[in-house]
Tab-separated table of N, CA and C in Angstrom:
chain	number	residue	atom	x	y	z
A	1	MET	N	-12.221	-40.320	20.280
A	1	MET	CA	-11.258	-41.370	20.592
A	1	MET	C	-11.062	-42.297	19.392
A	2	LEU	N	-12.145	-42.613	18.716
A	2	LEU	CA	-12.047	-43.512	17.576
A	2	LEU	C	-11.303	-42.856	16.418
A	3	LEU	N	-11.471	-41.552	16.252
A	3	LEU	CA	-10.776	-40.840	15.177
A	3	LEU	C	-9.262	-40.857	15.390
A	4	ALA	N	-8.833	-40.720	16.631
A	4	ALA	CA	-7.400	-40.785	16.929
A	4	ALA	C	-6.849	-42.186	16.641
A	5	LEU	N	-7.605	-43.204	16.941
A	5	LEU	CA	-7.177	-44.574	16.674
A	5	LEU	C	-7.085	-44.842	15.172
A	6	ILE	N	-8.042	-44.299	14.416
A	6	ILE	CA	-7.998	-44.436	12.959
A	6	ILE	C	-6.785	-43.693	12.395
A	7	GLY	N	-6.499	-42.517	12.941
A	7	GLY	CA	-5.313	-41.770	12.517
A	7	GLY	C	-4.029	-42.512	12.822
A	8	LEU	N	-3.958	-43.147	13.983
A	8	LEU	CA	-2.781	-43.939	14.333
A	8	LEU	C	-2.616	-45.115	13.380
A	9	ALA	N	-3.695	-45.813	13.097
A	9	ALA	CA	-3.638	-46.954	12.172
A	9	ALA	C	-3.211	-46.498	10.781
A	10	PHE	N	-3.766	-45.381	10.315
A	10	PHE	CA	-3.379	-44.837	9.012
A	10	PHE	C	-1.908	-44.450	8.996
A	11	GLY	N	-1.431	-43.845	10.080
A	11	GLY	CA	-0.019	-43.475	10.165
A	11	GLY	C	0.909	-44.676	10.154
A	12	VAL	N	0.535	-45.728	10.846
A	12	VAL	CA	1.354	-46.940	10.855
A	12	VAL	C	1.388	-47.584	9.473
A	13	VAL	N	0.247	-47.641	8.812
A	13	VAL	CA	0.198	-48.241	7.474
A	13	VAL	C	1.017	-47.421	6.487
A	14	MET	N	0.864	-46.104	6.512
A	14	MET	CA	1.617	-45.252	5.582
A	14	MET	C	3.114	-45.305	5.867
A	15	SER	N	3.496	-45.308	7.136
A	15	SER	CA	4.915	-45.422	7.474
A	15	SER	C	5.483	-46.768	7.050
A	16	SER	N	4.685	-47.821	7.174
A	16	SER	CA	5.135	-49.149	6.746
A	16	SER	C	5.336	-49.198	5.233
A	17	ILE	N	4.415	-48.595	4.496
A	17	ILE	CA	4.545	-48.581	3.034
A	17	ILE	C	5.758	-47.766	2.612
A	18	LEU	N	5.929	-46.582	3.197
A	18	LEU	CA	7.105	-45.769	2.870
A	18	LEU	C	8.393	-46.473	3.296
A	19	GLY	N	8.350	-47.127	4.460
A	19	GLY	CA	9.517	-47.861	4.931
A	19	GLY	C	9.877	-49.013	4.010
A	20	ALA	N	8.878	-49.734	3.548
A	20	ALA	CA	9.146	-50.837	2.618
A	20	ALA	C	9.756	-50.313	1.327
A	21	ALA	N	9.266	-49.172	0.844
A	21	ALA	CA	9.819	-48.596	-0.384
A	21	ALA	C	11.276	-48.169	-0.188
A	22	VAL	N	11.569	-47.534	0.941
A	22	VAL	CA	12.944	-47.084	1.205
A	22	VAL	C	13.869	-48.280	1.386
A	23	ILE	N	13.417	-49.287	2.106
A	23	ILE	CA	14.264	-50.454	2.376
A	23	ILE	C	14.533	-51.244	1.091
A	24	VAL	N	13.553	-51.341	0.210
A	24	VAL	CA	13.750	-52.048	-1.061
A	24	VAL	C	14.761	-51.307	-1.937
A	25	VAL	N	14.717	-49.985	-1.913
A	25	VAL	CA	15.624	-49.200	-2.756
A	25	VAL	C	17.055	-49.233	-2.234
A	26	HIS	N	17.216	-49.330	-0.916
A	26	HIS	CA	18.571	-49.317	-0.336
A	26	HIS	C	19.317	-50.588	-0.719
A	27	PRO	N	20.569	-50.476	-1.183
A	27	PRO	CA	21.268	-51.660	-1.700
A	27	PRO	C	21.671	-52.685	-0.638
A	28	ARG	N	21.880	-52.284	0.603
A	28	ARG	CA	22.360	-53.234	1.606
A	28	ARG	C	21.296	-53.730	2.565
A	29	TRP	N	20.163	-53.094	2.601
A	29	TRP	CA	19.109	-53.489	3.535
A	29	TRP	C	18.186	-54.510	2.906
A	30	LYS	N	17.735	-55.449	3.723
A	30	LYS	CA	16.770	-56.435	3.267
A	30	LYS	C	15.401	-56.092	3.857
A	31	LEU	N	14.369	-56.469	3.135
A	31	LEU	CA	13.003	-56.188	3.567
A	31	LEU	C	12.594	-57.213	4.622
A	32	THR	N	12.811	-56.858	5.893
A	32	THR	CA	12.444	-57.721	7.010
A	32	THR	C	11.496	-56.950	7.933
A	33	SER	N	10.832	-57.687	8.780
A	33	SER	CA	9.915	-57.034	9.714
A	33	SER	C	10.670	-56.172	10.728
A	34	THR	N	11.895	-56.561	11.056
A	34	THR	CA	12.705	-55.760	11.981
A	34	THR	C	13.018	-54.396	11.379
A	35	ASN	N	13.416	-54.369	10.118
A	35	ASN	CA	13.727	-53.100	9.476
A	35	ASN	C	12.494	-52.214	9.336
A	36	ILE	N	11.352	-52.805	9.006
A	36	ILE	CA	10.128	-52.011	8.897
A	36	ILE	C	9.706	-51.491	10.264
A	37	THR	N	9.863	-52.304	11.302
A	37	THR	CA	9.535	-51.857	12.651
A	37	THR	C	10.436	-50.704	13.074
A	38	LEU	N	11.727	-50.807	12.793
A	38	LEU	CA	12.641	-49.711	13.101
A	38	LEU	C	12.244	-48.443	12.362
A	39	PHE	N	11.836	-48.581	11.114
A	39	PHE	CA	11.430	-47.422	10.324
A	39	PHE	C	10.183	-46.772	10.924
A	40	VAL	N	9.191	-47.575	11.264
A	40	VAL	CA	7.940	-47.033	11.810
A	40	VAL	C	8.182	-46.384	13.169
A	41	VAL	N	8.979	-47.026	14.016
A	41	VAL	CA	9.268	-46.468	15.345
A	41	VAL	C	10.012	-45.139	15.226
A	42	GLY	N	10.905	-45.019	14.278
A	42	GLY	CA	11.626	-43.767	14.098
A	42	GLY	C	10.832	-42.688	13.398
A	43	SER	N	9.852	-43.083	12.608
A	43	SER	CA	9.092	-42.080	11.866
A	43	SER	C	8.111	-41.314	12.752
A	44	PHE	N	7.623	-41.924	13.818
A	44	PHE	CA	6.642	-41.239	14.649
A	44	PHE	C	7.213	-40.063	15.434
A	45	PRO	N	8.351	-40.179	16.113
A	45	PRO	CA	8.890	-38.978	16.768
A	45	PRO	C	9.252	-37.880	15.772
A	46	ALA	N	9.730	-38.269	14.599
A	46	ALA	CA	10.051	-37.267	13.581
A	46	ALA	C	8.788	-36.564	13.098
A	47	ALA	N	7.705	-37.296	12.928
A	47	ALA	CA	6.449	-36.688	12.492
A	47	ALA	C	5.876	-35.762	13.562
A	48	ILE	N	5.979	-36.153	14.808
A	48	ILE	CA	5.472	-35.313	15.893
A	48	ILE	C	6.277	-34.022	15.989
A	49	CYS	N	7.607	-34.138	15.954
A	49	CYS	CA	8.453	-32.940	16.022
A	49	CYS	C	8.221	-32.037	14.818
A	50	SER	N	8.112	-32.613	13.647
A	50	SER	CA	7.861	-31.826	12.445
A	50	SER	C	6.532	-31.095	12.535
A	51	SER	N	5.523	-31.773	13.021
A	51	SER	CA	4.207	-31.158	13.155
A	51	SER	C	4.228	-30.002	14.152
A	52	LEU	N	4.869	-30.207	15.278
A	52	LEU	CA	4.938	-29.145	16.283
A	52	LEU	C	5.712	-27.932	15.778
A	53	ILE	N	6.842	-28.164	15.133
A	53	ILE	CA	7.653	-27.055	14.642
A	53	ILE	C	6.947	-26.315	13.515
A	54	TYR	N	6.329	-27.042	12.586
A	54	TYR	CA	5.654	-26.386	11.461
A	54	TYR	C	4.478	-25.539	11.934
A	55	THR	N	3.668	-26.087	12.838
A	55	THR	CA	2.534	-25.299	13.324
A	55	THR	C	2.995	-24.140	14.192
A	56	TRP	N	4.093	-24.278	14.879
A	56	TRP	CA	4.639	-23.183	15.677
A	56	TRP	C	5.081	-22.031	14.785
A	57	ILE	N	5.624	-22.358	13.610
A	57	ILE	CA	6.119	-21.322	12.703
A	57	ILE	C	5.003	-20.737	11.844
A	58	PHE	N	4.160	-21.557	11.252
A	58	PHE	CA	3.231	-21.101	10.218
A	58	PHE	C	1.777	-20.948	10.651
A	59	ALA	N	1.370	-21.499	11.771
A	59	ALA	CA	-0.033	-21.417	12.168
A	59	ALA	C	-0.303	-20.125	12.941
A	60	ASP	N	-1.585	-19.781	13.033
A	60	ASP	CA	-1.953	-18.594	13.809
A	60	ASP	C	-2.023	-18.962	15.295
A	61	GLU	N	-2.509	-18.039	16.112
A	61	GLU	CA	-2.527	-18.284	17.564
A	61	GLU	C	-3.494	-19.393	17.962
A	62	ASN	N	-4.425	-19.745	17.097
A	62	ASN	CA	-5.335	-20.864	17.356
A	62	ASN	C	-4.815	-22.179	16.794
A	63	ARG	N	-3.586	-22.167	16.299
A	63	ARG	CA	-2.919	-23.336	15.719
A	63	ARG	C	-3.662	-23.858	14.495
A	64	ARG	N	-4.075	-22.931	13.632
A	64	ARG	CA	-4.767	-23.293	12.398
A	64	ARG	C	-3.984	-22.782	11.204
A	65	LEU	N	-3.979	-23.582	10.161
A	65	LEU	CA	-3.372	-23.187	8.895
A	65	LEU	C	-4.496	-22.710	7.984
A	66	HIS	N	-4.402	-21.468	7.494
A	66	HIS	CA	-5.520	-20.885	6.764
A	66	HIS	C	-5.422	-21.013	5.253
A	67	SER	N	-4.233	-21.095	4.706
A	67	SER	CA	-4.134	-21.159	3.246
A	67	SER	C	-3.881	-22.596	2.803
A	68	SER	N	-4.243	-22.862	1.565
A	68	SER	CA	-4.001	-24.208	1.042
A	68	SER	C	-2.513	-24.455	0.852
A	69	ALA	N	-1.758	-23.398	0.578
A	69	ALA	CA	-0.298	-23.564	0.456
A	69	ALA	C	0.318	-23.982	1.788
A	70	ALA	N	-0.204	-23.455	2.885
A	70	ALA	CA	0.308	-23.830	4.205
A	70	ALA	C	-0.007	-25.289	4.520
A	71	VAL	N	-1.188	-25.745	4.117
A	71	VAL	CA	-1.567	-27.143	4.364
A	71	VAL	C	-0.726	-28.088	3.503
A	72	ILE	N	-0.519	-27.727	2.248
A	72	ILE	CA	0.314	-28.557	1.374
A	72	ILE	C	1.752	-28.575	1.881
A	73	GLY	N	2.245	-27.435	2.319
A	73	GLY	CA	3.584	-27.384	2.910
A	73	GLY	C	3.694	-28.251	4.146
A	74	TYR	N	2.638	-28.269	4.951
A	74	TYR	CA	2.613	-29.116	6.137
A	74	TYR	C	2.698	-30.591	5.753
A	75	LEU	N	1.932	-31.002	4.758
A	75	LEU	CA	1.938	-32.408	4.347
A	75	LEU	C	3.271	-32.819	3.745
A	76	VAL	N	3.876	-31.931	2.964
A	76	VAL	CA	5.187	-32.228	2.381
A	76	VAL	C	6.248	-32.316	3.477
A	77	THR	N	6.196	-31.382	4.423
A	77	THR	CA	7.140	-31.414	5.534
A	77	THR	C	6.957	-32.683	6.365
A	78	LEU	N	5.729	-33.100	6.554
A	78	LEU	CA	5.446	-34.320	7.297
A	78	LEU	C	5.999	-35.547	6.564
A	79	LEU	N	5.837	-35.592	5.256
A	79	LEU	CA	6.365	-36.707	4.466
A	79	LEU	C	7.888	-36.771	4.544
A	80	VAL	N	8.535	-35.626	4.420
A	80	VAL	CA	10.000	-35.580	4.500
A	80	VAL	C	10.477	-36.001	5.890
A	81	ALA	N	9.783	-35.547	6.925
A	81	ALA	CA	10.166	-35.915	8.290
A	81	ALA	C	10.010	-37.413	8.526
A	82	ILE	N	8.945	-37.994	7.999
A	82	ILE	CA	8.747	-39.441	8.144
A	82	ILE	C	9.864	-40.204	7.443
A	83	LEU	N	10.204	-39.780	6.240
A	83	LEU	CA	11.270	-40.463	5.505
A	83	LEU	C	12.620	-40.323	6.204
A	84	LEU	N	12.949	-39.113	6.653
A	84	LEU	CA	14.240	-38.910	7.306
A	84	LEU	C	14.313	-39.605	8.661
A	85	GLY	N	13.273	-39.467	9.477
A	85	GLY	CA	13.277	-40.103	10.792
A	85	GLY	C	13.304	-41.613	10.712
A	86	GLY	N	12.516	-42.169	9.802
A	86	GLY	CA	12.503	-43.625	9.644
A	86	GLY	C	13.804	-44.173	9.101
A	87	THR	N	14.372	-43.473	8.119
A	87	THR	CA	15.648	-43.924	7.553
A	87	THR	C	16.762	-43.834	8.582
A	88	LEU	N	16.793	-42.741	9.337
A	88	LEU	CA	17.827	-42.582	10.363
A	88	LEU	C	17.702	-43.644	11.447
A	89	SER	N	16.484	-43.932	11.891
A	89	SER	CA	16.325	-44.949	12.936
A	89	SER	C	16.650	-46.345	12.421
A	90	THR	N	16.343	-46.623	11.165
A	90	THR	CA	16.706	-47.920	10.595
A	90	THR	C	18.217	-48.043	10.481
A	91	PHE	N	18.872	-46.980	10.053
A	91	PHE	CA	20.330	-46.991	9.946
A	91	PHE	C	20.973	-47.212	11.318
A	92	ILE	N	20.535	-46.463	12.318
A	92	ILE	CA	21.108	-46.596	13.660
A	92	ILE	C	20.772	-47.961	14.252
A	93	GLY	N	19.541	-48.421	14.065
A	93	GLY	CA	19.146	-49.726	14.589
A	93	GLY	C	19.931	-50.867	13.979
A	94	ARG	N	20.200	-50.768	12.697
A	94	ARG	CA	20.998	-51.826	12.054
A	94	ARG	C	22.439	-51.792	12.546
A	95	LYS	N	22.970	-50.605	12.818
A	95	LYS	CA	24.334	-50.511	13.361
A	95	LYS	C	24.403	-51.073	14.784
A	96	LEU	N	23.361	-50.834	15.577
A	96	LEU	CA	23.371	-51.293	16.966
A	96	LEU	C	23.039	-52.768	17.118
A	97	PHE	N	22.078	-53.273	16.328
A	97	PHE	CA	21.579	-54.623	16.555
A	97	PHE	C	22.131	-55.678	15.606
A	98	SER	N	22.873	-55.283	14.589
A	98	SER	CA	23.409	-56.292	13.682
A	98	SER	C	24.737	-56.807	14.217
A	99	PRO	N	25.034	-58.088	14.005
A	99	PRO	CA	26.305	-58.628	14.458
A	99	PRO	C	27.462	-58.014	13.678
A	100	SER	N	28.597	-57.942	14.322
A	100	SER	CA	29.785	-57.379	13.669
A	100	SER	C	30.216	-58.243	12.504
A	101	GLU	N	30.572	-57.567	11.430
A	101	GLU	CA	30.957	-58.313	10.225
A	101	GLU	C	32.432	-58.208	9.995
């Protein structure tokens, strides 16, 4: 139970750091807690879906990745999914919750 909680905390911290980097680079977004929250909330479903799909395709029947290339591919796919899911949720959240200009 404690390991899962540590993993969740690590995931939130890493998503927040990646979200802050993406938000700083974007020309129209400001670094606010709302934008980081939107990024983190969107990154988790994307990470879960990416993990399920990758292990469904590349893992064996015991859901294990045996080669180091498969593990590195999993981590890269997870990073891309976090970036895409978080960016998409921040974009949609800003469109829905920002006042009309």
